[in-house]
Amino acid sequence: MAWTQAEVRELKEGRYMLIDEEPCRIISIQTSKPGKHGEAKARIDAVGVFDNSKRSVVFPVKHKVQVPLIGKRQAQVLSMSETEVQLMDLEKYDTFSLPLDDELRAQLKPGTDVQYIDAMGKRRIAKL
């Protein structure tokens, strides 16, 4: 299991939650007042960790949501090609490849250390 549960009222900006099975970082939370027979609701705006797409959801504040377990780890750049970079985790010493875009290619060099995000079986190099 790569997630835990939390009530919407426990969430905070800058933390993470699952929206459409995608880990997302919360940008903002607006809470409405309860109505005569209803309960307070929260509108949550978030950005996907891996796809950078913006998502918005509305839930009652007592609703339980899934919170992904996000791992921030260190890795060393072993080699680079035109389309991917090969990394080695500095704790477990396992190697893996990640896709490489033009922006990252200019900033990475073999032998340097980078931070990467590991969540829900996916990995991505953190912003440098």
CSV table of N, CA, C and O in Angstrom, one decimal:
chain,number,residue,atom,x,y,z
A,1,MET,N,0.9,-1.2,0.0
A,1,MET,CA,0.0,0.0,0.0
A,1,MET,C,0.9,1.2,0.0
A,1,MET,O,1.7,1.4,0.9
A,2,ALA,N,0.7,2.1,-1.0
A,2,ALA,CA,1.6,3.3,-1.1
A,2,ALA,C,0.8,4.5,-0.7
A,2,ALA,O,1.2,5.6,-1.2
A,3,TRP,N,-0.2,4.4,0.2
A,3,TRP,CA,-0.9,5.6,0.6
A,3,TRP,C,-1.6,5.4,2.0
A,3,TRP,O,-1.7,4.2,2.4
A,4,THR,N,-2.0,6.5,2.6
A,4,THR,CA,-2.7,6.4,3.9
A,4,THR,C,-4.0,7.2,3.7
A,4,THR,O,-4.2,7.8,2.7
A,5,GLN,N,-4.8,7.2,4.7
A,5,GLN,CA,-6.1,8.0,4.6
A,5,GLN,C,-6.0,9.1,5.6
A,5,GLN,O,-5.4,9.1,6.7
A,6,ALA,N,-6.7,10.2,5.2
A,6,ALA,CA,-6.8,11.4,6.1
A,6,ALA,C,-8.1,12.1,5.8
A,6,ALA,O,-8.6,12.0,4.6
A,7,GLU,N,-8.7,12.8,6.7
A,7,GLU,CA,-9.9,13.6,6.5
A,7,GLU,C,-9.5,14.9,5.8
A,7,GLU,O,-8.4,15.4,6.0
A,8,VAL,N,-10.4,15.4,5.0
A,8,VAL,CA,-10.1,16.6,4.2
A,8,VAL,C,-9.7,17.8,5.1
A,8,VAL,O,-8.8,18.6,4.8
A,9,ARG,N,-10.3,17.9,6.3
A,9,ARG,CA,-10.0,19.0,7.2
A,9,ARG,C,-8.6,18.9,7.8
A,9,ARG,O,-8.1,19.9,8.3
A,10,GLU,N,-7.9,17.8,7.7
A,10,GLU,CA,-6.5,17.6,8.1
A,10,GLU,C,-5.5,18.0,7.1
A,10,GLU,O,-4.3,18.2,7.4
A,11,LEU,N,-5.9,18.2,5.8
A,11,LEU,CA,-5.0,18.5,4.8
A,11,LEU,C,-4.5,20.0,4.9
A,11,LEU,O,-5.2,20.8,5.4
A,12,LYS,N,-3.3,20.2,4.4
A,12,LYS,CA,-2.7,21.6,4.4
A,12,LYS,C,-2.1,21.8,3.0
A,12,LYS,O,-1.8,20.9,2.3
A,13,GLU,N,-2.0,23.1,2.7
A,13,GLU,CA,-1.3,23.5,1.5
A,13,GLU,C,0.1,23.1,1.5
A,13,GLU,O,0.8,23.1,2.5
A,14,GLY,N,0.6,22.6,0.3
A,14,GLY,CA,2.0,22.1,0.2
A,14,GLY,C,2.1,20.6,0.5
A,14,GLY,O,3.1,20.0,0.2
A,15,ARG,N,1.0,20.0,1.0
A,15,ARG,CA,1.0,18.6,1.3
A,15,ARG,C,0.5,17.9,0.0
A,15,ARG,O,0.2,18.5,-1.0
A,16,TYR,N,0.3,16.5,0.1
A,16,TYR,CA,-0.1,15.7,-1.1
A,16,TYR,C,-1.4,15.0,-0.8
A,16,TYR,O,-1.7,14.7,0.3
A,17,MET,N,-2.1,14.7,-1.9
A,17,MET,CA,-3.3,13.8,-1.9
A,17,MET,C,-3.4,13.2,-3.2
A,17,MET,O,-2.8,13.6,-4.2
A,18,LEU,N,-4.2,12.1,-3.3
A,18,LEU,CA,-4.5,11.4,-4.6
A,18,LEU,C,-5.8,12.0,-5.2
A,18,LEU,O,-6.8,12.1,-4.5
A,19,ILE,N,-5.7,12.4,-6.4
A,19,ILE,CA,-6.8,12.8,-7.2
A,19,ILE,C,-6.8,12.0,-8.5
A,19,ILE,O,-5.8,12.1,-9.2
A,20,ASP,N,-7.8,11.3,-8.8
A,20,ASP,CA,-7.9,10.4,-10.0
A,20,ASP,C,-6.7,9.5,-10.0
A,20,ASP,O,-6.1,9.3,-11.1
A,21,GLU,N,-6.3,8.9,-8.9
A,21,GLU,CA,-5.2,7.9,-8.8
A,21,GLU,C,-3.9,8.5,-9.1
A,21,GLU,O,-2.9,7.8,-9.4
A,22,GLU,N,-3.8,9.8,-9.1
A,22,GLU,CA,-2.5,10.5,-9.4
A,22,GLU,C,-2.1,11.3,-8.1
A,22,GLU,O,-2.9,12.1,-7.6
A,23,PRO,N,-0.8,11.2,-7.7
A,23,PRO,CA,-0.4,12.0,-6.6
A,23,PRO,C,-0.3,13.5,-7.0
A,23,PRO,O,0.2,13.8,-8.0
A,24,CYS,N,-0.9,14.3,-6.1
A,24,CYS,CA,-0.9,15.8,-6.4
A,24,CYS,C,-0.5,16.6,-5.2
A,24,CYS,O,-0.8,16.2,-4.1
A,25,ARG,N,0.2,17.7,-5.5
A,25,ARG,CA,0.6,18.6,-4.4
A,25,ARG,C,-0.5,19.7,-4.3
A,25,ARG,O,-0.9,20.3,-5.3
A,26,ILE,N,-1.0,19.9,-3.1
A,26,ILE,CA,-2.1,20.9,-2.8
A,26,ILE,C,-1.6,22.3,-2.9
A,26,ILE,O,-0.6,22.7,-2.3
A,27,ILE,N,-2.3,23.1,-3.8
A,27,ILE,CA,-1.9,24.5,-4.0
A,27,ILE,C,-2.7,25.4,-3.0
A,27,ILE,O,-2.2,26.3,-2.4
A,28,SER,N,-4.1,25.1,-3.0
A,28,SER,CA,-4.9,25.9,-2.1
A,28,SER,C,-6.1,25.1,-1.7
A,28,SER,O,-6.6,24.2,-2.3
A,29,ILE,N,-6.7,25.5,-0.5
A,29,ILE,CA,-7.9,24.9,0.1
A,29,ILE,C,-8.8,26.0,0.5
A,29,ILE,O,-8.4,26.9,1.3
A,30,GLN,N,-10.0,26.1,0.0
A,30,GLN,CA,-11.0,27.0,0.5
A,30,GLN,C,-12.1,26.2,1.1
A,30,GLN,O,-12.6,25.3,0.5
A,31,THR,N,-12.5,26.7,2.3
A,31,THR,CA,-13.6,26.0,3.0
A,31,THR,C,-14.8,26.8,3.1
A,31,THR,O,-14.7,28.0,3.4
A,32,SER,N,-16.0,26.3,2.8
A,32,SER,CA,-17.3,27.0,2.9
A,32,SER,C,-17.9,26.7,4.3
A,32,SER,O,-17.6,25.7,4.9
A,33,LYS,N,-18.8,27.6,4.7
A,33,LYS,CA,-19.5,27.4,5.9
A,33,LYS,C,-20.6,26.4,5.7
A,33,LYS,O,-21.2,26.2,4.6
A,34,PRO,N,-21.0,25.7,6.8
A,34,PRO,CA,-22.1,24.7,6.6
A,34,PRO,C,-23.4,25.4,6.4
A,34,PRO,O,-23.7,26.5,7.0
A,35,GLY,N,-24.3,24.7,5.7
A,35,GLY,CA,-25.7,25.2,5.5
A,35,GLY,C,-26.6,24.8,6.6
A,35,GLY,O,-26.1,24.2,7.6
A,36,LYS,N,-27.9,25.0,6.5
A,36,LYS,CA,-28.8,24.7,7.6
A,36,LYS,C,-28.8,23.2,7.8
A,36,LYS,O,-28.8,22.8,9.0
A,37,HIS,N,-28.8,22.4,6.7
A,37,HIS,CA,-28.9,20.9,6.9
A,37,HIS,C,-27.7,20.2,6.3
A,37,HIS,O,-27.6,19.0,6.4
A,38,GLY,N,-26.7,21.0,5.8
A,38,GLY,CA,-25.6,20.4,5.2
A,38,GLY,C,-24.4,20.5,6.1
A,38,GLY,O,-24.4,20.8,7.3
A,39,GLU,N,-23.2,20.2,5.6
A,39,GLU,CA,-22.0,20.3,6.3
A,39,GLU,C,-21.0,21.1,5.5
A,39,GLU,O,-21.2,21.3,4.3
A,40,ALA,N,-20.0,21.6,6.1
A,40,ALA,CA,-19.0,22.4,5.4
A,40,ALA,C,-18.3,21.6,4.3
A,40,ALA,O,-18.1,20.4,4.5
A,41,LYS,N,-17.9,22.3,3.2
A,41,LYS,CA,-17.3,21.6,2.1
A,41,LYS,C,-15.9,22.4,1.9
A,41,LYS,O,-15.8,23.5,2.2
A,42,ALA,N,-15.0,21.6,1.3
A,42,ALA,CA,-13.7,22.2,1.0
A,42,ALA,C,-13.4,22.1,-0.5
A,42,ALA,O,-13.6,21.0,-1.1
A,43,ARG,N,-13.0,23.1,-1.2
A,43,ARG,CA,-12.5,23.1,-2.6
A,43,ARG,C,-11.0,23.0,-2.5
A,43,ARG,O,-10.3,23.9,-1.9
A,44,ILE,N,-10.4,22.0,-3.2
A,44,ILE,CA,-9.0,21.8,-3.2
A,44,ILE,C,-8.5,21.9,-4.6
A,44,ILE,O,-9.0,21.2,-5.5
A,45,ASP,N,-7.5,22.8,-4.8
A,45,ASP,CA,-6.8,22.9,-6.1
A,45,ASP,C,-5.4,22.3,-5.9
A,45,ASP,O,-4.7,22.6,-4.9
A,46,ALA,N,-5.0,21.4,-6.8
A,46,ALA,CA,-3.8,20.7,-6.7
A,46,ALA,C,-3.1,20.6,-8.1
A,46,ALA,O,-3.8,20.7,-9.1
A,47,VAL,N,-1.8,20.3,-8.1
A,47,VAL,CA,-1.1,20.0,-9.3
A,47,VAL,C,-0.5,18.6,-9.3
A,47,VAL,O,0.1,18.3,-8.2
A,48,GLY,N,-0.6,17.9,-10.3
A,48,GLY,CA,0.0,16.5,-10.4
A,48,GLY,C,1.5,16.5,-10.3
A,48,GLY,O,2.2,17.3,-10.9
A,49,VAL,N,2.0,15.6,-9.4
A,49,VAL,CA,3.4,15.5,-9.2
A,49,VAL,C,4.2,15.1,-10.5
A,49,VAL,O,5.2,15.6,-10.8
A,50,PHE,N,3.6,14.1,-11.2
A,50,PHE,CA,4.3,13.6,-12.4
A,50,PHE,C,3.9,14.2,-13.7
A,50,PHE,O,4.6,14.2,-14.6
A,51,ASP,N,2.6,14.6,-13.8
A,51,ASP,CA,2.1,15.1,-15.1
A,51,ASP,C,1.9,16.7,-15.1
A,51,ASP,O,1.6,17.2,-16.1
A,52,ASN,N,2.1,17.3,-14.0
A,52,ASN,CA,2.0,18.8,-13.8
A,52,ASN,C,0.6,19.4,-14.3
A,52,ASN,O,0.5,20.5,-14.6
A,53,SER,N,-0.4,18.5,-14.3
A,53,SER,CA,-1.7,19.0,-14.7
A,53,SER,C,-2.5,19.5,-13.5
A,53,SER,O,-2.4,18.9,-12.4
A,54,LYS,N,-3.3,20.6,-13.6
A,54,LYS,CA,-4.0,21.2,-12.5
A,54,LYS,C,-5.3,20.4,-12.3
A,54,LYS,O,-6.0,20.1,-13.3
A,55,ARG,N,-5.7,20.1,-11.1
A,55,ARG,CA,-6.9,19.4,-10.8
A,55,ARG,C,-7.6,20.1,-9.6
A,55,ARG,O,-6.9,20.7,-8.7
A,56,SER,N,-8.9,20.1,-9.6
A,56,SER,CA,-9.7,20.7,-8.6
A,56,SER,C,-10.8,19.7,-8.1
A,56,SER,O,-11.4,19.0,-9.0
A,57,VAL,N,-11.0,19.6,-6.8
A,57,VAL,CA,-12.1,18.7,-6.3
A,57,VAL,C,-12.8,19.4,-5.2
A,57,VAL,O,-12.2,20.3,-4.5
A,58,VAL,N,-14.1,19.0,-4.9
A,58,VAL,CA,-14.8,19.5,-3.8
A,58,VAL,C,-15.3,18.3,-3.0
A,58,VAL,O,-15.9,17.4,-3.5
A,59,PHE,N,-15.0,18.3,-1.7
A,59,PHE,CA,-15.4,17.3,-0.8
A,59,PHE,C,-15.9,17.9,0.5
A,59,PHE,O,-15.5,19.0,0.9
A,60,PRO,N,-16.8,17.2,1.2
A,60,PRO,CA,-17.2,17.6,2.6
A,60,PRO,C,-15.9,17.5,3.5
A,60,PRO,O,-15.1,16.6,3.2
A,61,VAL,N,-15.8,18.3,4.5
A,61,VAL,CA,-14.6,18.3,5.3
A,61,VAL,C,-14.4,17.0,6.1
A,61,VAL,O,-13.3,16.7,6.5
A,62,LYS,N,-15.5,16.3,6.3
A,62,LYS,CA,-15.3,15.0,7.0
A,62,LYS,C,-15.0,13.8,6.1
A,62,LYS,O,-14.8,12.7,6.6
A,63,HIS,N,-15.0,14.1,4.8
A,63,HIS,CA,-14.7,13.0,3.8
A,63,HIS,C,-13.2,12.5,4.0
A,63,HIS,O,-12.3,13.3,4.2
A,64,LYS,N,-13.0,11.2,3.8
A,64,LYS,CA,-11.7,10.7,3.9
A,64,LYS,C,-11.1,10.6,2.5
A,64,LYS,O,-11.8,10.1,1.6
A,65,VAL,N,-9.9,11.0,2.3
A,65,VAL,CA,-9.2,11.0,1.1
A,65,VAL,C,-7.9,10.2,1.2
A,65,VAL,O,-7.4,10.0,2.4
A,66,GLN,N,-7.3,9.8,0.1
A,66,GLN,CA,-6.1,9.0,0.1
A,66,GLN,C,-4.9,10.0,0.0
A,66,GLN,O,-4.9,10.9,-0.8
A,67,VAL,N,-3.9,9.8,0.9
A,67,VAL,CA,-2.7,10.6,0.9
A,67,VAL,C,-1.5,9.7,0.5
A,67,VAL,O,-1.2,8.7,1.2
A,68,PRO,N,-0.8,10.0,-0.6
A,68,PRO,CA,0.3,9.1,-1.1
A,68,PRO,C,1.5,9.3,-0.2
A,68,PRO,O,1.7,10.3,0.4
A,69,LEU,N,2.3,8.2,-0.1
A,69,LEU,CA,3.5,8.2,0.6
A,69,LEU,C,4.6,8.7,-0.4
A,69,LEU,O,4.9,7.9,-1.3
A,70,ILE,N,5.1,9.9,-0.2
A,70,ILE,CA,6.0,10.5,-1.2
A,70,ILE,C,7.4,10.3,-0.6
A,70,ILE,O,7.7,10.7,0.5
A,71,GLY,N,8.3,9.7,-1.4
A,71,GLY,CA,9.7,9.5,-0.9
A,71,GLY,C,10.6,10.5,-1.7
A,71,GLY,O,10.5,10.5,-2.9
A,72,LYS,N,11.4,11.2,-1.0
A,72,LYS,CA,12.4,12.1,-1.6
A,72,LYS,C,13.7,11.5,-1.3
A,72,LYS,O,14.1,11.4,-0.2
A,73,ARG,N,14.4,11.1,-2.4
A,73,ARG,CA,15.6,10.3,-2.2
A,73,ARG,C,16.8,10.9,-3.1
A,73,ARG,O,16.5,11.7,-4.0
A,74,GLN,N,18.0,10.5,-2.8
A,74,GLN,CA,19.2,11.0,-3.5
A,74,GLN,C,19.7,9.9,-4.4
A,74,GLN,O,19.6,8.8,-4.1
A,75,ALA,N,20.1,10.4,-5.6
A,75,ALA,CA,20.7,9.4,-6.6
A,75,ALA,C,21.9,10.1,-7.2
A,75,ALA,O,22.0,11.3,-7.3
A,76,GLN,N,22.7,9.3,-7.8
A,76,GLN,CA,23.9,9.8,-8.6
A,76,GLN,C,23.6,9.5,-10.0
A,76,GLN,O,23.2,8.4,-10.4
A,77,VAL,N,24.0,10.5,-10.9
A,77,VAL,CA,23.8,10.3,-12.3
A,77,VAL,C,25.0,9.4,-12.8
A,77,VAL,O,26.2,9.8,-12.6
A,78,LEU,N,24.6,8.3,-13.4
A,78,LEU,CA,25.7,7.4,-13.9
A,78,LEU,C,26.0,7.7,-15.4
A,78,LEU,O,27.2,7.8,-15.8
A,79,SER,N,25.0,7.8,-16.2
A,79,SER,CA,25.2,8.1,-17.6
A,79,SER,C,23.9,8.8,-18.2
A,79,SER,O,22.9,8.8,-17.6
A,80,MET,N,24.1,9.4,-19.4
A,80,MET,CA,23.0,10.2,-20.0
A,80,MET,C,23.1,9.8,-21.5
A,80,MET,O,24.1,9.7,-22.1
A,81,SER,N,21.9,9.7,-22.1
A,81,SER,CA,21.7,9.6,-23.5
A,81,SER,C,20.9,10.7,-24.0
A,81,SER,O,20.5,11.6,-23.2
A,82,GLU,N,20.4,10.7,-25.2
A,82,GLU,CA,19.6,11.8,-25.8
A,82,GLU,C,18.2,11.8,-25.1
A,82,GLU,O,17.6,12.9,-24.9
A,83,THR,N,17.7,10.6,-24.7
A,83,THR,CA,16.3,10.6,-24.2
A,83,THR,C,16.2,10.2,-22.8
A,83,THR,O,15.1,10.3,-22.2
A,84,GLU,N,17.2,9.6,-22.2
A,84,GLU,CA,17.1,9.2,-20.8
A,84,GLU,C,18.4,9.3,-20.0
A,84,GLU,O,19.4,9.4,-20.6
A,85,VAL,N,18.2,9.3,-18.7
A,85,VAL,CA,19.3,9.4,-17.8
A,85,VAL,C,19.3,8.2,-16.9
A,85,VAL,O,18.2,7.7,-16.4
A,86,GLN,N,20.5,7.6,-16.6
A,86,GLN,CA,20.6,6.4,-15.8
A,86,GLN,C,21.1,6.9,-14.4
A,86,GLN,O,22.1,7.6,-14.3
A,87,LEU,N,20.3,6.5,-13.3
A,87,LEU,CA,20.6,6.9,-12.0
A,87,LEU,C,20.9,5.7,-11.1
A,87,LEU,O,20.4,4.6,-11.3
A,88,MET,N,21.6,6.0,-10.0
A,88,MET,CA,21.8,5.0,-9.0
A,88,MET,C,21.4,5.5,-7.6
A,88,MET,O,21.9,6.6,-7.2
A,89,ASP,N,20.5,4.9,-6.9
A,89,ASP,CA,20.0,5.3,-5.6
A,89,ASP,C,21.2,5.2,-4.7
A,89,ASP,O,21.9,4.2,-4.6
A,90,LEU,N,21.4,6.3,-3.9
A,90,LEU,CA,22.6,6.3,-3.0
A,90,LEU,C,22.4,5.6,-1.7
A,90,LEU,O,23.3,5.4,-0.9
A,91,GLU,N,21.1,5.1,-1.4
A,91,GLU,CA,20.9,4.3,-0.2
A,91,GLU,C,20.9,2.8,-0.5
A,91,GLU,O,21.5,2.0,0.1
A,92,LYS,N,20.1,2.5,-1.6
A,92,LYS,CA,19.8,1.1,-1.9
A,92,LYS,C,20.8,0.6,-3.0
A,92,LYS,O,20.9,-0.6,-3.3
A,93,TYR,N,21.5,1.5,-3.7
A,93,TYR,CA,22.4,1.2,-4.8
A,93,TYR,C,21.8,0.5,-6.0
A,93,TYR,O,22.5,-0.2,-6.7
A,94,ASP,N,20.5,0.6,-6.1
A,94,ASP,CA,19.8,0.0,-7.3
A,94,ASP,C,19.9,1.1,-8.4
A,94,ASP,O,19.9,2.3,-8.2
A,95,THR,N,19.9,0.6,-9.7
A,95,THR,CA,20.0,1.6,-10.8
A,95,THR,C,18.7,1.5,-11.6
A,95,THR,O,18.0,0.5,-11.6
A,96,PHE,N,18.4,2.7,-12.2
A,96,PHE,CA,17.1,2.8,-13.0
A,96,PHE,C,17.3,4.0,-13.9
A,96,PHE,O,18.2,4.8,-13.8
A,97,SER,N,16.5,4.0,-15.0
A,97,SER,CA,16.5,5.0,-16.0
A,97,SER,C,15.2,5.8,-15.9
A,97,SER,O,14.1,5.3,-15.6
A,98,LEU,N,15.4,7.2,-16.2
A,98,LEU,CA,14.2,8.1,-16.2
A,98,LEU,C,14.3,8.9,-17.5
A,98,LEU,O,15.4,9.1,-18.0
A,99,PRO,N,13.1,9.3,-18.0
A,99,PRO,CA,13.2,10.1,-19.3
A,99,PRO,C,13.8,11.4,-19.0
A,99,PRO,O,13.8,12.0,-17.9
A,100,LEU,N,14.5,12.0,-20.0
A,100,LEU,CA,15.2,13.2,-19.9
A,100,LEU,C,14.7,14.2,-20.9
A,100,LEU,O,14.5,13.9,-22.1
A,101,ASP,N,14.4,15.4,-20.4
A,101,ASP,CA,14.0,16.5,-21.3
A,101,ASP,C,15.1,17.5,-21.5
A,101,ASP,O,16.2,17.4,-20.9
A,102,ASP,N,15.0,18.5,-22.4
A,102,ASP,CA,16.0,19.4,-22.8
A,102,ASP,C,16.5,20.2,-21.6
A,102,ASP,O,17.7,20.5,-21.4
A,103,GLU,N,15.5,20.6,-20.7
A,103,GLU,CA,15.8,21.5,-19.6
A,103,GLU,C,16.8,20.7,-18.6
A,103,GLU,O,17.8,21.3,-18.1
A,104,LEU,N,16.4,19.5,-18.3
A,104,LEU,CA,17.3,18.7,-17.4
A,104,LEU,C,18.6,18.3,-18.0
A,104,LEU,O,19.6,18.3,-17.3
A,105,ARG,N,18.6,18.0,-19.3
A,105,ARG,CA,19.9,17.6,-20.0
A,105,ARG,C,21.0,18.7,-19.8
A,105,ARG,O,22.1,18.4,-19.6
A,106,ALA,N,20.6,20.0,-19.9
A,106,ALA,CA,21.5,21.1,-19.7
A,106,ALA,C,22.1,21.2,-18.3
A,106,ALA,O,23.2,21.7,-18.1
A,107,GLN,N,21.3,20.7,-17.3
A,107,GLN,CA,21.7,20.9,-15.9
A,107,GLN,C,22.4,19.7,-15.3
A,107,GLN,O,23.1,19.8,-14.3
A,108,LEU,N,22.2,18.5,-15.9
A,108,LEU,CA,22.8,17.3,-15.3
A,108,LEU,C,24.1,16.9,-16.0
A,108,LEU,O,24.3,17.2,-17.2
A,109,LYS,N,25.0,16.3,-15.2
A,109,LYS,CA,26.3,15.8,-15.6
A,109,LYS,C,26.6,14.5,-14.9
A,109,LYS,O,26.2,14.3,-13.8
A,110,PRO,N,27.2,13.5,-15.6
A,110,PRO,CA,27.5,12.3,-15.0
A,110,PRO,C,28.4,12.5,-13.8
A,110,PRO,O,29.3,13.3,-13.8
A,111,GLY,N,28.1,11.8,-12.7
A,111,GLY,CA,28.9,11.9,-11.4
A,111,GLY,C,28.2,12.9,-10.4
A,111,GLY,O,28.6,12.9,-9.3
A,112,THR,N,27.2,13.7,-10.8
A,112,THR,CA,26.6,14.6,-9.9
A,112,THR,C,25.4,13.9,-9.1
A,112,THR,O,24.9,12.9,-9.6
A,113,ASP,N,25.1,14.4,-8.0
A,113,ASP,CA,24.0,13.9,-7.2
A,113,ASP,C,22.7,14.7,-7.5
A,113,ASP,O,22.8,16.0,-7.6
A,114,VAL,N,21.6,14.1,-7.5
A,114,VAL,CA,20.3,14.7,-7.7
A,114,VAL,C,19.3,14.2,-6.7
A,114,VAL,O,19.5,13.1,-6.2
A,115,GLN,N,18.2,14.9,-6.5
A,115,GLN,CA,17.1,14.4,-5.7
A,115,GLN,C,16.0,14.0,-6.6
A,115,GLN,O,15.7,14.6,-7.6
A,116,TYR,N,15.4,12.8,-6.3
A,116,TYR,CA,14.3,12.3,-7.1
A,116,TYR,C,13.1,12.0,-6.2
A,116,TYR,O,13.3,11.8,-5.0
A,117,ILE,N,11.9,12.0,-6.8
A,117,ILE,CA,10.7,11.8,-6.1
A,117,ILE,C,10.2,10.4,-6.4
A,117,ILE,O,10.2,10.0,-7.6
A,118,ASP,N,9.8,9.6,-5.5
A,118,ASP,CA,9.4,8.2,-5.6
A,118,ASP,C,8.0,8.1,-5.0
A,118,ASP,O,7.9,8.2,-3.8
A,119,ALA,N,7.0,7.9,-5.8
A,119,ALA,CA,5.6,7.7,-5.2
A,119,ALA,C,4.8,6.9,-6.2
A,119,ALA,O,4.8,7.0,-7.4
A,120,MET,N,4.0,6.0,-5.6
A,120,MET,CA,3.0,5.2,-6.3
A,120,MET,C,3.7,4.4,-7.4
A,120,MET,O,3.1,4.2,-8.5
A,121,GLY,N,4.9,3.9,-7.2
A,121,GLY,CA,5.6,3.2,-8.3
A,121,GLY,C,6.2,4.0,-9.4
A,121,GLY,O,6.7,3.4,-10.4
A,122,LYS,N,6.1,5.3,-9.3
A,122,LYS,CA,6.7,6.2,-10.3
A,122,LYS,C,7.8,7.0,-9.8
A,122,LYS,O,7.9,7.3,-8.6
A,123,ARG,N,8.7,7.5,-10.6
A,123,ARG,CA,9.8,8.3,-10.2
A,123,ARG,C,10.0,9.5,-11.1
A,123,ARG,O,9.7,9.4,-12.3
A,124,ARG,N,10.5,10.5,-10.6
A,124,ARG,CA,10.8,11.7,-11.4
A,124,ARG,C,11.9,12.5,-10.7
A,124,ARG,O,12.0,12.6,-9.5
A,125,ILE,N,12.8,13.1,-11.5
A,125,ILE,CA,13.8,14.0,-10.9
A,125,ILE,C,13.2,15.2,-10.4
A,125,ILE,O,12.4,15.9,-11.1
A,126,ALA,N,13.5,15.6,-9.2
A,126,ALA,CA,13.0,16.9,-8.6
A,126,ALA,C,13.5,18.1,-9.3
A,126,ALA,O,14.6,18.0,-9.9
A,127,LYS,N,12.8,19.2,-9.2
A,127,LYS,CA,13.3,20.4,-9.8
A,127,LYS,C,14.7,20.8,-9.3
A,127,LYS,O,14.9,20.8,-8.1
A,128,LEU,N,15.6,21.1,-10.1
A,128,LEU,CA,17.0,21.5,-9.7
A,128,LEU,C,17.1,22.9,-9.4
A,128,LEU,O,16.4,23.8,-9.8
